[in-house]
Short mmCIF file of N, CA and C in Angstrom, two decimals:
data_model
loop_
_atom_site.label_atom_id
_atom_site.label_comp_id
_atom_site.label_asym_id
_atom_site.label_seq_id
_atom_site.Cartn_x
_atom_site.Cartn_y
_atom_site.Cartn_z
N UNK P 1 0.86 -1.14 0.04
CA UNK P 1 0.09 -0.08 0.03
C UNK P 1 0.91 1.22 -0.01
N UNK P 2 0.64 2.06 -0.97
CA UNK P 2 1.57 3.30 -1.11
C UNK P 2 1.08 4.43 0.00
N UNK P 3 1.86 5.43 0.02
CA UNK P 3 1.72 6.53 0.95
C UNK P 3 0.28 7.19 0.55
N UNK P 4 0.09 7.36 -0.74
CA UNK P 4 -1.08 8.03 -1.25
C UNK P 4 -2.32 7.38 -0.81
N UNK P 5 -2.27 5.99 -0.98
CA UNK P 5 -3.41 5.08 -0.72
C UNK P 5 -3.78 5.12 0.83
N UNK P 6 -2.63 5.17 1.70
CA UNK P 6 -2.86 5.12 3.02
C UNK P 6 -3.49 6.46 3.57
N UNK P 7 -3.03 7.58 2.87
CA UNK P 7 -3.42 8.88 3.27
C UNK P 7 -4.99 8.92 2.85
N UNK P 8 -5.28 8.47 1.65
CA UNK P 8 -6.61 8.46 1.16
C UNK P 8 -7.61 7.62 2.12
N UNK P 9 -7.01 6.54 2.61
CA UNK P 9 -7.92 5.66 3.53
C UNK P 9 -8.15 6.37 4.83
N UNK P 10 -7.07 7.06 5.35
CA UNK P 10 -7.23 7.78 6.70
C UNK P 10 -8.25 8.91 6.54
N UNK P 11 -8.11 9.67 5.37
CA UNK P 11 -9.08 10.78 5.25
C UNK P 11 -10.53 10.21 5.04
N UNK P 12 -10.65 9.12 4.31
CA UNK P 12 -11.93 8.57 4.09
C UNK P 12 -12.51 8.04 5.43
N UNK P 13 -11.70 7.55 6.29
CA UNK P 13 -12.19 6.95 7.67
C UNK P 13 -12.56 8.14 8.54
N UNK P 14 -11.80 9.29 8.46
CA UNK P 14 -12.14 10.42 9.34
C UNK P 14 -13.36 11.05 8.89
N UNK P 15 -13.70 11.15 7.56
CA UNK P 15 -14.97 11.66 7.03
C UNK P 15 -16.10 10.75 7.47
N UNK P 16 -15.90 9.46 7.41
CA UNK P 16 -16.95 8.51 7.73
C UNK P 16 -17.33 8.60 9.23
N UNK P 17 -16.31 8.74 10.09
CA UNK P 17 -16.45 8.80 11.49
C UNK P 17 -17.18 10.18 11.83
N UNK P 18 -16.77 11.22 11.19
CA UNK P 18 -17.43 12.51 11.36
C UNK P 18 -18.97 12.44 10.94
N UNK P 19 -19.27 11.70 9.84
CA UNK P 19 -20.60 11.48 9.35
C UNK P 19 -21.45 10.74 10.38
N UNK P 20 -20.83 9.73 10.93
CA UNK P 20 -21.46 8.98 12.01
C UNK P 20 -21.81 9.82 13.27
N UNK P 21 -20.87 10.64 13.62
CA UNK P 21 -21.02 11.51 14.78
C UNK P 21 -22.15 12.47 14.45
N UNK P 22 -22.22 13.05 13.35
CA UNK P 22 -23.35 14.14 12.97
C UNK P 22 -24.66 13.38 12.91
N UNK P 23 -24.70 12.27 12.43
CA UNK P 23 -25.93 11.46 12.31
C UNK P 23 -26.40 10.88 13.68
N UNK P 24 -25.47 10.72 14.55
CA UNK P 24 -25.91 10.05 15.93
C UNK P 24 -26.50 11.31 16.81
N UNK P 25 -25.88 12.49 16.67
CA UNK P 25 -26.32 13.60 17.53
C UNK P 25 -26.64 14.91 16.66
N UNK P 26 -27.88 14.84 15.95
CA UNK P 26 -28.14 15.96 15.03
C UNK P 26 -28.49 17.27 15.71
N UNK P 27 -29.29 17.21 16.77
CA UNK P 27 -29.68 18.46 17.34
C UNK P 27 -28.44 19.17 18.01
N UNK P 28 -27.61 18.55 18.81
CA UNK P 28 -26.48 19.33 19.39
C UNK P 28 -25.54 19.78 18.29
N UNK P 29 -25.38 19.02 17.16
CA UNK P 29 -24.51 19.50 16.04
C UNK P 29 -25.05 20.75 15.44
N UNK P 30 -26.40 20.73 15.20
CA UNK P 30 -27.05 21.86 14.60
C UNK P 30 -26.96 23.12 15.45
N UNK P 31 -27.26 22.83 16.82
CA UNK P 31 -27.14 24.04 17.66
C UNK P 31 -25.70 24.56 17.78
N UNK P 32 -24.67 23.70 17.84
CA UNK P 32 -23.29 24.10 17.93
C UNK P 32 -22.92 24.86 16.64
N UNK P 33 -23.36 24.36 15.45
CA UNK P 33 -23.15 25.02 14.30
C UNK P 33 -23.76 26.33 14.19
N UNK P 34 -25.03 26.53 14.60
CA UNK P 34 -25.62 27.84 14.62
C UNK P 34 -24.98 28.83 15.69
N UNK P 35 -24.51 28.28 16.79
CA UNK P 35 -23.82 29.21 17.62
C UNK P 35 -22.48 29.67 16.99
N UNK P 36 -21.77 28.80 16.34
CA UNK P 36 -20.51 29.17 15.76
C UNK P 36 -20.73 30.29 14.61
N UNK P 37 -21.76 30.08 13.89
CA UNK P 37 -22.07 31.03 12.74
C UNK P 37 -22.41 32.40 13.42
N UNK P 38 -23.29 32.42 14.49
CA UNK P 38 -23.64 33.57 15.11
C UNK P 38 -22.50 34.26 15.75
N UNK P 39 -21.51 33.57 16.41
CA UNK P 39 -20.39 34.12 17.01
C UNK P 39 -19.53 34.77 15.94
N UNK P 40 -19.37 34.17 14.73
CA UNK P 40 -18.49 34.81 13.73
C UNK P 40 -19.21 35.92 13.09
N UNK P 41 -20.50 36.02 12.99
CA UNK P 41 -21.20 37.04 12.28
C UNK P 41 -21.71 38.17 13.28
N UNK P 42 -21.59 37.97 14.53
CA UNK P 42 -22.12 38.95 15.55
C UNK P 42 -21.58 40.43 15.26
N UNK P 43 -20.39 40.56 14.94
CA UNK P 43 -19.95 42.01 14.74
C UNK P 43 -20.66 42.71 13.48
N UNK P 44 -21.09 41.82 12.65
CA UNK P 44 -21.82 42.31 11.48
C UNK P 44 -23.24 42.64 11.78
N UNK P 45 -23.75 41.92 12.72
CA UNK P 45 -25.29 42.06 13.04
C UNK P 45 -25.61 43.31 13.83
N UNK P 46 -24.52 43.74 14.75
CA UNK P 46 -24.78 44.83 15.60
C UNK P 46 -25.99 44.73 16.46
N UNK P 47 -26.19 43.55 17.09
CA UNK P 47 -27.31 43.36 17.97
C UNK P 47 -27.07 44.03 19.31
N UNK P 48 -27.95 44.89 19.70
CA UNK P 48 -27.81 45.49 21.00
C UNK P 48 -28.17 44.48 22.09
N UNK P 49 -27.38 44.30 23.13
CA UNK P 49 -27.67 43.46 24.26
C UNK P 49 -27.95 44.26 25.42
N UNK P 50 -28.71 43.68 26.37
CA UNK P 50 -29.08 44.46 27.49
C UNK P 50 -27.74 44.95 28.32
N UNK P 51 -27.69 46.23 28.62
CA UNK P 51 -26.46 46.68 29.38
C UNK P 51 -25.49 47.24 28.46
N UNK P 52 -25.58 47.16 27.14
CA UNK P 52 -24.60 47.68 26.25
C UNK P 52 -25.01 48.98 25.58
N UNK P 53 -26.14 49.57 26.04
CA UNK P 53 -26.61 50.84 25.43
C UNK P 53 -25.71 52.01 25.88
N UNK P 54 -25.98 53.12 25.24
CA UNK P 54 -25.15 54.24 25.57
C UNK P 54 -25.42 54.71 27.01
N UNK P 55 -24.28 55.14 27.70
CA UNK P 55 -24.52 55.55 29.02
C UNK P 55 -24.51 57.18 28.99
N UNK P 56 -25.45 57.67 29.71
CA UNK P 56 -25.75 59.08 29.94
C UNK P 56 -25.28 59.55 31.25
N UNK P 57 -24.36 60.46 31.31
CA UNK P 57 -23.92 61.11 32.52
C UNK P 57 -24.59 62.45 32.63
N UNK P 58 -25.09 62.67 33.93
CA UNK P 58 -25.70 64.02 34.11
C UNK P 58 -25.11 64.59 35.51
N UNK P 59 -24.89 65.73 35.44
CA UNK P 59 -24.42 66.51 36.63
C UNK P 59 -25.60 67.40 37.26
N UNK P 60 -25.92 67.20 38.44
CA UNK P 60 -26.97 67.97 39.00
C UNK P 60 -26.61 69.48 39.03
N UNK P 61 -27.66 70.33 38.86
CA UNK P 61 -27.32 71.76 38.80
C UNK P 61 -26.57 72.37 40.11
N UNK P 62 -26.91 71.78 41.18
CA UNK P 62 -26.28 72.31 42.45
C UNK P 62 -24.78 71.89 42.54
N UNK P 63 -24.37 70.84 41.83
CA UNK P 63 -22.93 70.54 41.78
C UNK P 63 -22.15 71.15 40.63
N UNK P 64 -22.87 71.84 39.70
CA UNK P 64 -22.20 72.39 38.57
C UNK P 64 -21.63 73.77 38.78
N UNK P 65 -20.42 73.92 38.38
CA UNK P 65 -19.80 75.37 38.46
C UNK P 65 -19.12 75.51 37.06
N UNK P 66 -19.34 76.76 36.47
CA UNK P 66 -18.73 77.03 35.25
C UNK P 66 -17.18 76.95 35.31
N UNK P 67 -16.57 76.77 34.21
CA UNK P 67 -15.13 76.64 34.22
C UNK P 67 -14.55 78.08 34.48
N UNK P 68 -13.37 78.16 35.02
CA UNK P 68 -12.81 79.42 35.41
C UNK P 68 -12.36 80.18 34.06
N UNK P 69 -12.55 81.51 34.08
CA UNK P 69 -12.24 82.32 32.90
C UNK P 69 -11.07 83.17 33.31
N UNK P 70 -10.05 83.22 32.50
CA UNK P 70 -8.83 84.01 32.74
C UNK P 70 -9.26 85.47 32.48
N UNK P 71 -8.98 86.36 33.40
CA UNK P 71 -9.40 87.70 33.29
C UNK P 71 -8.40 88.44 32.42
N UNK P 72 -7.19 87.97 32.25
CA UNK P 72 -6.23 88.77 31.54
C UNK P 72 -6.29 88.43 29.98
N UNK P 73 -7.03 87.36 29.58
CA UNK P 73 -7.17 86.92 28.23
C UNK P 73 -8.70 86.96 27.86
N UNK P 74 -8.87 87.42 26.67
CA UNK P 74 -10.26 87.44 26.20
C UNK P 74 -10.42 86.21 25.32
N UNK P 75 -11.60 85.68 25.14
CA UNK P 75 -11.91 84.47 24.52
C UNK P 75 -11.72 84.85 22.90
N UNK P 76 -10.95 83.89 22.30
CA UNK P 76 -10.75 84.03 20.81
C UNK P 76 -9.49 84.80 20.56
N UNK P 77 -8.61 85.02 21.53
CA UNK P 77 -7.32 85.67 21.22
C UNK P 77 -6.56 84.81 20.26
N UNK P 78 -5.78 85.37 19.44
CA UNK P 78 -4.93 84.61 18.50
C UNK P 78 -4.01 83.57 19.20
N UNK P 79 -3.61 83.77 20.36
CA UNK P 79 -2.76 82.89 21.07
C UNK P 79 -3.56 81.55 21.46
N UNK P 80 -4.80 81.61 21.56
CA UNK P 80 -5.63 80.43 21.91
C UNK P 80 -5.95 79.59 20.71
N UNK P 81 -5.85 80.16 19.55
CA UNK P 81 -6.19 79.49 18.31
C UNK P 81 -5.08 78.74 17.64
N UNK P 82 -5.12 77.79 16.92
CA UNK P 82 -4.08 77.13 16.26
C UNK P 82 -3.61 78.09 15.12
N UNK P 83 -2.34 77.92 14.70
CA UNK P 83 -1.75 78.79 13.69
C UNK P 83 -2.55 78.72 12.41
N UNK P 84 -3.08 77.64 12.02
CA UNK P 84 -3.71 77.63 10.67
C UNK P 84 -5.11 78.24 10.60
N UNK P 85 -5.67 78.52 11.75
CA UNK P 85 -7.03 79.17 11.84
C UNK P 85 -6.94 80.60 11.40
N UNK P 86 -7.76 81.02 10.46
CA UNK P 86 -7.83 82.38 10.01
C UNK P 86 -6.66 82.79 9.04
N UNK P 87 -5.84 81.98 8.80
CA UNK P 87 -4.77 82.36 7.80
C UNK P 87 -4.94 81.47 6.50
N UNK P 88 -5.54 82.25 5.60
CA UNK P 88 -5.93 81.49 4.44
C UNK P 88 -5.06 82.07 3.31
N UNK P 89 -4.30 81.24 2.62
CA UNK P 89 -3.44 81.67 1.57
C UNK P 89 -4.09 81.50 0.25
N UNK P 90 -4.25 82.60 -0.57
CA UNK P 90 -4.85 82.48 -1.82
C UNK P 90 -3.76 82.76 -2.73
N UNK P 91 -3.49 81.89 -3.71
CA UNK P 91 -2.35 81.99 -4.57
C UNK P 91 -2.71 83.10 -5.59
N UNK P 92 -1.59 83.81 -5.99
CA UNK P 92 -1.88 84.96 -6.92
C UNK P 92 -2.02 84.38 -8.35
N UNK P 93 -2.78 85.08 -9.12
CA UNK P 93 -3.05 84.70 -10.49
C UNK P 93 -1.71 84.65 -11.23
N UNK P 94 -1.54 83.63 -11.94
CA UNK P 94 -0.30 83.51 -12.81
C UNK P 94 -0.53 84.37 -14.05
N UNK P 95 0.67 84.97 -14.47
CA UNK P 95 0.61 85.87 -15.66
C UNK P 95 1.14 84.96 -16.94
N UNK P 96 1.52 83.76 -16.64
CA UNK P 96 1.95 82.95 -17.73
C UNK P 96 0.70 82.27 -18.39
N UNK P 97 0.87 82.07 -19.71
CA UNK P 97 -0.14 81.48 -20.49
C UNK P 97 0.40 80.33 -21.23
N UNK P 98 -0.32 79.31 -21.23
CA UNK P 98 0.22 78.01 -21.95
C UNK P 98 -0.22 78.18 -23.38
N UNK P 99 0.65 77.97 -24.31
CA UNK P 99 0.36 78.06 -25.78
C UNK P 99 0.57 76.74 -26.37
N UNK P 100 -0.37 76.30 -27.02
CA UNK P 100 -0.22 75.02 -27.65
C UNK P 100 0.52 75.17 -29.01
N UNK P 101 1.50 74.35 -29.23
CA UNK P 101 2.10 74.37 -30.55
C UNK P 101 1.88 73.13 -31.27
N UNK P 102 1.54 73.20 -32.54
CA UNK P 102 1.12 72.00 -33.18
C UNK P 102 2.12 71.58 -34.09
#
């Protein structure tokens, strides 16, 4: 018996034993397969589960105090803004013209 024939025999025996197992316990096999498919596809389904909803935090009015304001700085001073805010560079119109030569 060659290596290929022995390998083919072992694979055939493994599939036959697996078939006997599935035929002997159909309900548990179907439930296990369904659970595996659900576990693999759950991120795609986006099913909300109890306790996974958005959490809302509230602060009672008596405990709220506005953030402190610096008296020496006014809101919107250029030092508080990033460098790129308000500086818009518009390129100058070019005086060169493209001429097609045929």
